[in-house]
mmCIF file with all atom_site columns, C-alpha atoms (C1' of nucleotides) in Angstrom:
data_model
loop_
_atom_site.group_PDB
_atom_site.id
_atom_site.type_symbol
_atom_site.label_atom_id
_atom_site.label_alt_id
_atom_site.label_comp_id
_atom_site.label_asym_id
_atom_site.label_entity_id
_atom_site.label_seq_id
_atom_site.pdbx_PDB_ins_code
_atom_site.Cartn_x
_atom_site.Cartn_y
_atom_site.Cartn_z
_atom_site.occupancy
_atom_site.B_iso_or_equiv
_atom_site.pdbx_formal_charge
_atom_site.auth_seq_id
_atom_site.auth_comp_id
_atom_site.auth_asym_id
_atom_site.auth_atom_id
_atom_site.pdbx_PDB_model_num
ATOM 1   C CA    . MET A 1 1   ? 0.043   0.003  0.104  1.00 75.00 ? 1   MET A CA    1
ATOM 2   C CA    . TRP A 1 2   ? 0.923   3.432  -0.398 1.00 81.00 ? 2   TRP A CA    1
ATOM 3   C CA    . TYR A 1 3   ? 0.801   4.227  3.579  1.00 83.00 ? 3   TYR A CA    1
ATOM 4   C CA    . SER A 1 4   ? 3.741   1.092  3.797  1.00 84.00 ? 4   SER A CA    1
ATOM 5   C CA    . VAL A 1 5   ? 6.280   2.868  1.216  1.00 85.00 ? 5   VAL A CA    1
ATOM 6   C CA    . VAL A 1 6   ? 5.657   6.139  3.225  1.00 89.00 ? 6   VAL A CA    1
ATOM 7   C CA    . TYR A 1 7   ? 6.287   4.609  6.470  1.00 88.00 ? 7   TYR A CA    1
ATOM 8   C CA    . LYS A 1 8   ? 9.320   2.853  5.167  1.00 87.00 ? 8   LYS A CA    1
ATOM 9   C CA    . ALA A 1 9   ? 10.528  6.163  3.684  1.00 89.00 ? 9   ALA A CA    1
ATOM 10  C CA    . ILE A 1 10  ? 10.639  7.165  6.705  1.00 90.00 ? 10  ILE A CA    1
ATOM 11  C CA    . GLN A 1 11  ? 12.636  5.074  8.175  1.00 89.00 ? 11  GLN A CA    1
ATOM 12  C CA    . GLN A 1 12  ? 15.153  5.485  6.533  1.00 89.00 ? 12  GLN A CA    1
ATOM 13  C CA    . ILE A 1 13  ? 15.686  8.618  7.628  1.00 92.00 ? 13  ILE A CA    1
ATOM 14  C CA    . PRO A 1 14  ? 18.766  8.361  9.784  1.00 93.00 ? 14  PRO A CA    1
ATOM 15  C CA    . TYR A 1 15  ? 19.066  9.089  13.707 1.00 94.00 ? 15  TYR A CA    1
ATOM 16  C CA    . GLY A 1 16  ? 19.221  12.612 15.002 1.00 94.00 ? 16  GLY A CA    1
ATOM 17  C CA    . LYS A 1 17  ? 18.003  14.219 11.462 1.00 94.00 ? 17  LYS A CA    1
ATOM 18  C CA    . VAL A 1 18  ? 14.982  14.943 10.124 1.00 94.00 ? 18  VAL A CA    1
ATOM 19  C CA    . THR A 1 19  ? 12.929  16.003 6.995  1.00 94.00 ? 19  THR A CA    1
ATOM 20  C CA    . SER A 1 20  ? 10.119  17.590 5.257  1.00 94.00 ? 20  SER A CA    1
ATOM 21  C CA    . TYR A 1 21  ? 6.625   16.182 4.189  1.00 93.00 ? 21  TYR A CA    1
ATOM 22  C CA    . GLY A 1 22  ? 7.604   16.879 0.889  1.00 92.00 ? 22  GLY A CA    1
ATOM 23  C CA    . HIS A 1 23  ? 10.436  15.345 0.486  1.00 93.00 ? 23  HIS A CA    1
ATOM 24  C CA    . ILE A 1 24  ? 9.621   12.342 1.808  1.00 91.00 ? 24  ILE A CA    1
ATOM 25  C CA    . ALA A 1 25  ? 6.911   12.505 -1.015 1.00 91.00 ? 25  ALA A CA    1
ATOM 26  C CA    . ASN A 1 26  ? 9.571   12.993 -3.126 1.00 89.00 ? 26  ASN A CA    1
ATOM 27  C CA    . LEU A 1 27  ? 11.547  9.559  -1.933 1.00 88.00 ? 27  LEU A CA    1
ATOM 28  C CA    . VAL A 1 28  ? 8.056   7.736  -2.270 1.00 87.00 ? 28  VAL A CA    1
ATOM 29  C CA    . GLY A 1 29  ? 8.011   8.375  -5.516 1.00 86.00 ? 29  GLY A CA    1
ATOM 30  C CA    . TYR A 1 30  ? 5.200   10.676 -5.111 1.00 87.00 ? 30  TYR A CA    1
ATOM 31  C CA    . PRO A 1 31  ? 6.589   14.612 -4.952 1.00 86.00 ? 31  PRO A CA    1
ATOM 32  C CA    . GLU A 1 32  ? 2.698   15.802 -5.967 1.00 84.00 ? 32  GLU A CA    1
ATOM 33  C CA    . ARG A 1 33  ? 1.373   14.068 -2.468 1.00 88.00 ? 33  ARG A CA    1
ATOM 34  C CA    . PRO A 1 34  ? 2.452   15.693 0.442  1.00 91.00 ? 34  PRO A CA    1
ATOM 35  C CA    . ARG A 1 35  ? -0.662  15.976 2.393  1.00 90.00 ? 35  ARG A CA    1
ATOM 36  C CA    . GLN A 1 36  ? -1.000  12.254 1.611  1.00 90.00 ? 36  GLN A CA    1
ATOM 37  C CA    . VAL A 1 37  ? 2.366   11.975 3.295  1.00 91.00 ? 37  VAL A CA    1
ATOM 38  C CA    . GLY A 1 38  ? 0.919   13.589 6.570  1.00 90.00 ? 38  GLY A CA    1
ATOM 39  C CA    . LEU A 1 39  ? -1.936  11.273 6.477  1.00 89.00 ? 39  LEU A CA    1
ATOM 40  C CA    . CYS A 1 40  ? 0.548   8.197  6.671  1.00 88.00 ? 40  CYS A CA    1
ATOM 41  C CA    . LEU A 1 41  ? 1.413   9.850  10.098 1.00 88.00 ? 41  LEU A CA    1
ATOM 42  C CA    . LYS A 1 42  ? -2.058  10.849 11.750 1.00 86.00 ? 42  LYS A CA    1
ATOM 43  C CA    . HIS A 1 43  ? -3.319  7.637  10.901 1.00 83.00 ? 43  HIS A CA    1
ATOM 44  C CA    . LEU A 1 44  ? 0.109   6.242  11.977 1.00 82.00 ? 44  LEU A CA    1
ATOM 45  C CA    . PRO A 1 45  ? -1.612  3.633  14.392 1.00 76.00 ? 45  PRO A CA    1
ATOM 46  C CA    . ASP A 1 46  ? -0.020  3.870  18.177 1.00 71.00 ? 46  ASP A CA    1
ATOM 47  C CA    . SER A 1 47  ? 2.067   0.789  19.183 1.00 64.00 ? 47  SER A CA    1
ATOM 48  C CA    . SER A 1 48  ? -0.444  0.604  22.096 1.00 65.00 ? 48  SER A CA    1
ATOM 49  C CA    . ASP A 1 49  ? -3.115  1.051  19.969 1.00 66.00 ? 49  ASP A CA    1
ATOM 50  C CA    . GLN A 1 50  ? -2.438  -1.396 17.003 1.00 66.00 ? 50  GLN A CA    1
ATOM 51  C CA    . PRO A 1 51  ? 0.608   -3.388 18.268 1.00 66.00 ? 51  PRO A CA    1
ATOM 52  C CA    . ASP A 1 52  ? 0.152   -6.226 15.520 1.00 67.00 ? 52  ASP A CA    1
ATOM 53  C CA    . SER A 1 53  ? 0.379   -3.640 12.862 1.00 71.00 ? 53  SER A CA    1
ATOM 54  C CA    . ARG A 1 54  ? 3.703   -3.423 11.258 1.00 75.00 ? 54  ARG A CA    1
ATOM 55  C CA    . TYR A 1 55  ? 3.879   0.240  11.228 1.00 82.00 ? 55  TYR A CA    1
ATOM 56  C CA    . ASN A 1 56  ? 3.151   2.196  14.678 1.00 82.00 ? 56  ASN A CA    1
ATOM 57  C CA    . GLY A 1 57  ? 4.655   5.028  16.834 1.00 81.00 ? 57  GLY A CA    1
ATOM 58  C CA    . ASP A 1 58  ? 7.110   2.784  17.838 1.00 81.00 ? 58  ASP A CA    1
ATOM 59  C CA    . ASN A 1 59  ? 8.739   2.253  14.684 1.00 85.00 ? 59  ASN A CA    1
ATOM 60  C CA    . VAL A 1 60  ? 7.796   4.837  12.382 1.00 89.00 ? 60  VAL A CA    1
ATOM 61  C CA    . PRO A 1 61  ? 10.480  7.818  13.310 1.00 92.00 ? 61  PRO A CA    1
ATOM 62  C CA    . TRP A 1 62  ? 7.082   10.058 12.357 1.00 91.00 ? 62  TRP A CA    1
ATOM 63  C CA    . GLN A 1 63  ? 8.993   12.561 14.852 1.00 91.00 ? 63  GLN A CA    1
ATOM 64  C CA    . ARG A 1 64  ? 11.636  13.179 12.247 1.00 94.00 ? 64  ARG A CA    1
ATOM 65  C CA    . VAL A 1 65  ? 9.122   14.679 9.645  1.00 94.00 ? 65  VAL A CA    1
ATOM 66  C CA    . ILE A 1 66  ? 8.117   18.186 9.916  1.00 94.00 ? 66  ILE A CA    1
ATOM 67  C CA    . ASN A 1 67  ? 6.881   20.737 7.185  1.00 93.00 ? 67  ASN A CA    1
ATOM 68  C CA    . SER A 1 68  ? 8.634   22.412 4.577  1.00 93.00 ? 68  SER A CA    1
ATOM 69  C CA    . LYS A 1 69  ? 8.998   25.350 6.308  1.00 91.00 ? 69  LYS A CA    1
ATOM 70  C CA    . GLY A 1 70  ? 11.132  23.806 9.411  1.00 92.00 ? 70  GLY A CA    1
ATOM 71  C CA    . VAL A 1 71  ? 8.934   23.717 11.692 1.00 92.00 ? 71  VAL A CA    1
ATOM 72  C CA    . ILE A 1 72  ? 6.845   20.940 13.703 1.00 92.00 ? 72  ILE A CA    1
ATOM 73  C CA    . SER A 1 73  ? 2.710   21.591 12.987 1.00 88.00 ? 73  SER A CA    1
ATOM 74  C CA    . ASN A 1 74  ? 0.964   21.991 15.474 1.00 78.00 ? 74  ASN A CA    1
ATOM 75  C CA    . ARG A 1 75  ? -1.374  19.328 15.321 1.00 78.00 ? 75  ARG A CA    1
ATOM 76  C CA    . GLY A 1 76  ? -3.332  20.673 18.833 1.00 67.00 ? 76  GLY A CA    1
ATOM 77  C CA    . ALA A 1 77  ? -2.792  17.928 20.851 1.00 65.00 ? 77  ALA A CA    1
ATOM 78  C CA    . GLY A 1 78  ? -0.278  18.755 22.203 1.00 73.00 ? 78  GLY A CA    1
ATOM 79  C CA    . GLY A 1 79  ? 1.492   16.321 20.124 1.00 78.00 ? 79  GLY A CA    1
ATOM 80  C CA    . ALA A 1 80  ? 3.827   18.878 18.915 1.00 86.00 ? 80  ALA A CA    1
ATOM 81  C CA    . ALA A 1 81  ? 5.199   19.270 22.451 1.00 88.00 ? 81  ALA A CA    1
ATOM 82  C CA    . ARG A 1 82  ? 6.105   15.462 22.598 1.00 88.00 ? 82  ARG A CA    1
ATOM 83  C CA    . GLN A 1 83  ? 7.516   15.396 18.753 1.00 91.00 ? 83  GLN A CA    1
ATOM 84  C CA    . GLU A 1 84  ? 10.074  18.075 20.301 1.00 92.00 ? 84  GLU A CA    1
ATOM 85  C CA    . THR A 1 85  ? 10.751  16.306 23.282 1.00 91.00 ? 85  THR A CA    1
ATOM 86  C CA    . ALA A 1 86  ? 11.017  12.876 20.999 1.00 91.00 ? 86  ALA A CA    1
ATOM 87  C CA    . LEU A 1 87  ? 13.643  15.214 18.665 1.00 93.00 ? 87  LEU A CA    1
ATOM 88  C CA    . GLU A 1 88  ? 15.645  16.708 21.372 1.00 94.00 ? 88  GLU A CA    1
ATOM 89  C CA    . ALA A 1 89  ? 16.215  13.233 22.589 1.00 94.00 ? 89  ALA A CA    1
ATOM 90  C CA    . GLU A 1 90  ? 17.691  11.961 19.689 1.00 94.00 ? 90  GLU A CA    1
ATOM 91  C CA    . GLY A 1 91  ? 20.254  15.636 19.862 1.00 95.00 ? 91  GLY A CA    1
ATOM 92  C CA    . VAL A 1 92  ? 18.121  17.877 17.835 1.00 95.00 ? 92  VAL A CA    1
ATOM 93  C CA    . GLU A 1 93  ? 18.058  21.160 18.604 1.00 94.00 ? 93  GLU A CA    1
ATOM 94  C CA    . VAL A 1 94  ? 14.362  22.415 18.790 1.00 93.00 ? 94  VAL A CA    1
ATOM 95  C CA    . GLY A 1 95  ? 14.340  26.430 18.650 1.00 91.00 ? 95  GLY A CA    1
ATOM 96  C CA    . ARG A 1 96  ? 11.180  28.217 19.323 1.00 89.00 ? 96  ARG A CA    1
ATOM 97  C CA    . GLY A 1 97  ? 9.559   30.509 16.407 1.00 85.00 ? 97  GLY A CA    1
ATOM 98  C CA    . ALA A 1 98  ? 8.477   34.127 16.913 1.00 82.00 ? 98  ALA A CA    1
ATOM 99  C CA    . LEU A 1 99  ? 4.679   32.325 18.135 1.00 80.00 ? 99  LEU A CA    1
ATOM 100 C CA    . GLY A 1 100 ? 6.039   29.945 20.236 1.00 83.00 ? 100 GLY A CA    1
ATOM 101 C CA    . GLU A 1 101 ? 6.217   27.346 17.307 1.00 87.00 ? 101 GLU A CA    1
ATOM 102 C CA    . ARG A 1 102 ? 8.861   24.246 17.587 1.00 90.00 ? 102 ARG A CA    1
ATOM 103 C CA    . THR A 1 103 ? 11.587  24.803 14.811 1.00 92.00 ? 103 THR A CA    1
ATOM 104 C CA    . VAL A 1 104 ? 14.401  22.832 13.412 1.00 93.00 ? 104 VAL A CA    1
ATOM 105 C CA    . ASP A 1 105 ? 17.500  24.107 11.710 1.00 92.00 ? 105 ASP A CA    1
ATOM 106 C CA    . PHE A 1 106 ? 16.965  22.176 8.465  1.00 93.00 ? 106 PHE A CA    1
ATOM 107 C CA    . GLY A 1 107 ? 20.674  23.316 8.066  1.00 91.00 ? 107 GLY A CA    1
ATOM 108 C CA    . THR A 1 108 ? 21.812  21.451 10.618 1.00 93.00 ? 108 THR A CA    1
ATOM 109 C CA    . TYR A 1 109 ? 19.310  18.733 11.050 1.00 94.00 ? 109 TYR A CA    1
ATOM 110 C CA    . GLY A 1 110 ? 18.269  18.661 7.499  1.00 93.00 ? 110 GLY A CA    1
ATOM 111 C CA    . TRP A 1 111 ? 18.419  14.947 5.417  1.00 93.00 ? 111 TRP A CA    1
ATOM 112 C CA    . PHE A 1 112 ? 17.280  15.529 1.824  1.00 91.00 ? 112 PHE A CA    1
ATOM 113 C CA    . PRO A 1 113 ? 19.179  12.609 0.295  1.00 89.00 ? 113 PRO A CA    1
ATOM 114 C CA    . ASP A 1 114 ? 18.336  12.122 -3.939 1.00 83.00 ? 114 ASP A CA    1
ATOM 115 C CA    . ARG A 1 115 ? 16.500  8.992  -3.024 1.00 78.00 ? 115 ARG A CA    1
ATOM 116 C CA    . LEU A 1 116 ? 16.026  6.011  -0.654 1.00 76.00 ? 116 LEU A CA    1
ATOM 117 C CA    . PRO A 1 117 ? 19.449  4.824  0.361  1.00 71.00 ? 117 PRO A CA    1
ATOM 118 C CA    . SER A 1 118 ? 17.704  1.326  0.764  1.00 70.00 ? 118 SER A CA    1
ATOM 119 C CA    . ASP A 1 119 ? 15.064  1.367  -2.086 1.00 61.00 ? 119 ASP A CA    1
ATOM 120 C CA    . SER A 1 120 ? 17.567  1.446  -4.537 1.00 56.00 ? 120 SER A CA    1
ATOM 121 C CA    . ASP A 1 121 ? 19.078  -1.633 -3.590 1.00 58.00 ? 121 ASP A CA    1
ATOM 122 C CA    . ASP A 1 122 ? 17.070  -4.812 -2.687 1.00 60.00 ? 122 ASP A CA    1
ATOM 123 C CA    . GLU A 1 123 ? 14.781  -4.501 0.031  1.00 54.00 ? 123 GLU A CA    1
ATOM 124 C CA    . ASP A 1 124 ? 14.291  -8.313 0.937  1.00 58.00 ? 124 ASP A CA    1
ATOM 125 C CA    . GLU A 1 125 ? 11.385  -7.817 3.675  1.00 54.00 ? 125 GLU A CA    1
ATOM 126 C CA    . ASP A 1 126 ? 8.102   -8.986 4.058  1.00 53.00 ? 126 ASP A CA    1
ATOM 127 C CA    . GLU A 1 127 ? 6.323   -6.144 2.005  1.00 49.00 ? 127 GLU A CA    1
ATOM 128 C CA    . ASP A 1 128 ? 3.059   -6.460 0.310  1.00 46.00 ? 128 ASP A CA    1
ATOM 129 C CA    . GLU A 1 129 ? 3.171   -3.997 -2.415 1.00 44.00 ? 129 GLU A CA    1
ATOM 130 C CA    . GLU A 1 130 ? 2.276   -3.921 -5.632 1.00 40.00 ? 130 GLU A CA    1
ATOM 131 C "C1'" . DG  B 2 1   ? -20.853 3.758  -1.724 1.00 58.02 ? 1   DG  B "C1'" 1
ATOM 132 C "C1'" . DA  B 2 2   ? -20.179 8.783  -1.523 1.00 58.02 ? 2   DA  B "C1'" 1
ATOM 133 C "C1'" . DC  B 2 3   ? -19.191 12.633 0.092  1.00 58.02 ? 3   DC  B "C1'" 1
ATOM 134 C "C1'" . DA  B 2 4   ? -15.586 15.579 3.248  1.00 58.02 ? 4   DA  B "C1'" 1
ATOM 135 C "C1'" . DT  B 2 5   ? -12.010 15.488 5.680  1.00 58.02 ? 5   DT  B "C1'" 1
ATOM 136 C "C1'" . DG  B 2 6   ? -6.586  16.112 6.696  1.00 58.02 ? 6   DG  B "C1'" 1
ATOM 137 C "C1'" . DA  B 2 7   ? 0.539   16.201 10.679 1.00 58.02 ? 7   DA  B "C1'" 1
ATOM 138 C "C1'" . DC  B 2 8   ? 1.212   19.603 3.607  1.00 58.02 ? 8   DC  B "C1'" 1
ATOM 139 C "C1'" . DA  B 2 9   ? 3.563   22.101 -0.544 1.00 58.02 ? 9   DA  B "C1'" 1
ATOM 140 C "C1'" . DA  B 2 10  ? 3.669   25.574 -3.801 1.00 58.02 ? 10  DA  B "C1'" 1
ATOM 141 C "C1'" . DG  B 2 11  ? 1.907   28.938 -7.283 1.00 58.02 ? 11  DG  B "C1'" 1
ATOM 142 C "C1'" . DG  B 2 12  ? -0.915  32.706 -8.036 1.00 58.02 ? 12  DG  B "C1'" 1
ATOM 143 C "C1'" . DC  B 2 13  ? -2.519  38.022 -6.103 1.00 58.02 ? 13  DC  B "C1'" 1
ATOM 144 C "C1'" . DA  C 3 1   ? 7.378   39.167 1.345  1.00 58.02 ? 1   DA  C "C1'" 1
ATOM 145 C "C1'" . DG  C 3 2   ? 2.769   37.330 2.948  1.00 58.02 ? 2   DG  C "C1'" 1
ATOM 146 C "C1'" . DC  C 3 3   ? -1.835  35.502 2.748  1.00 58.02 ? 3   DC  C "C1'" 1
ATOM 147 C "C1'" . DC  C 3 4   ? -5.198  32.920 -0.143 1.00 58.02 ? 4   DC  C "C1'" 1
ATOM 148 C "C1'" . DT  C 3 5   ? -6.525  29.045 -3.224 1.00 58.02 ? 5   DT  C "C1'" 1
ATOM 149 C "C1'" . DT  C 3 6   ? -5.643  24.413 -5.396 1.00 58.02 ? 6   DT  C "C1'" 1
ATOM 150 C "C1'" . DG  C 3 7   ? -4.245  19.396 -5.940 1.00 58.02 ? 7   DG  C "C1'" 1
ATOM 151 C "C1'" . DC  C 3 8   ? -4.104  14.690 -3.741 1.00 58.02 ? 8   DC  C "C1'" 1
ATOM 152 C "C1'" . DC  C 3 9   ? -5.511  10.350 -2.373 1.00 58.02 ? 9   DC  C "C1'" 1
ATOM 153 C "C1'" . DA  C 3 10  ? -6.911  6.937  1.700  1.00 58.02 ? 10  DA  C "C1'" 1
ATOM 154 C "C1'" . DT  C 3 11  ? -9.874  6.724  5.974  1.00 58.02 ? 11  DT  C "C1'" 1
ATOM 155 C "C1'" . DG  C 3 12  ? -13.137 7.814  8.525  1.00 58.02 ? 12  DG  C "C1'" 1
ATOM 156 C "C1'" . DT  C 3 13  ? -18.654 8.237  8.403  1.00 58.02 ? 13  DT  C "C1'" 1
#
DNA sequence: GACATGACAAGGC
DNA sequence: AGCCTTGCCATGT
């Protein structure tokens, strides 16, 4: 499924690095669909909610995915704060915008490869793609 | 099954 | 340079 590809792409993000939704969309082959990338994270099951799911908030570093402005989206549930904590735990310096938004310096922690490092090679995982 | 929504991004004004 | 509109496709009601 499309989501699975996105999750895999996100899992390619190295520790202590962050990238944008748009770039993820680019890596998965759908540069015109950054929204769906965000949806993936939104629909991302919690490790405690869907422990049987291959992809959940426990094995997918959704925290390393922020918007193109380098700002952590404010989903209104204080989730941004949780994301900030997760990022700082990885050594990522999370700053504060004028409005109090959590910002990350792409110039320092930005991760923008031309393509998925592991996608170019053979992935012998039990994926259920096309 | 159809309509509305959604953690975004880019173009236009 | 900033704000508003459009594009997108899977998930949910």
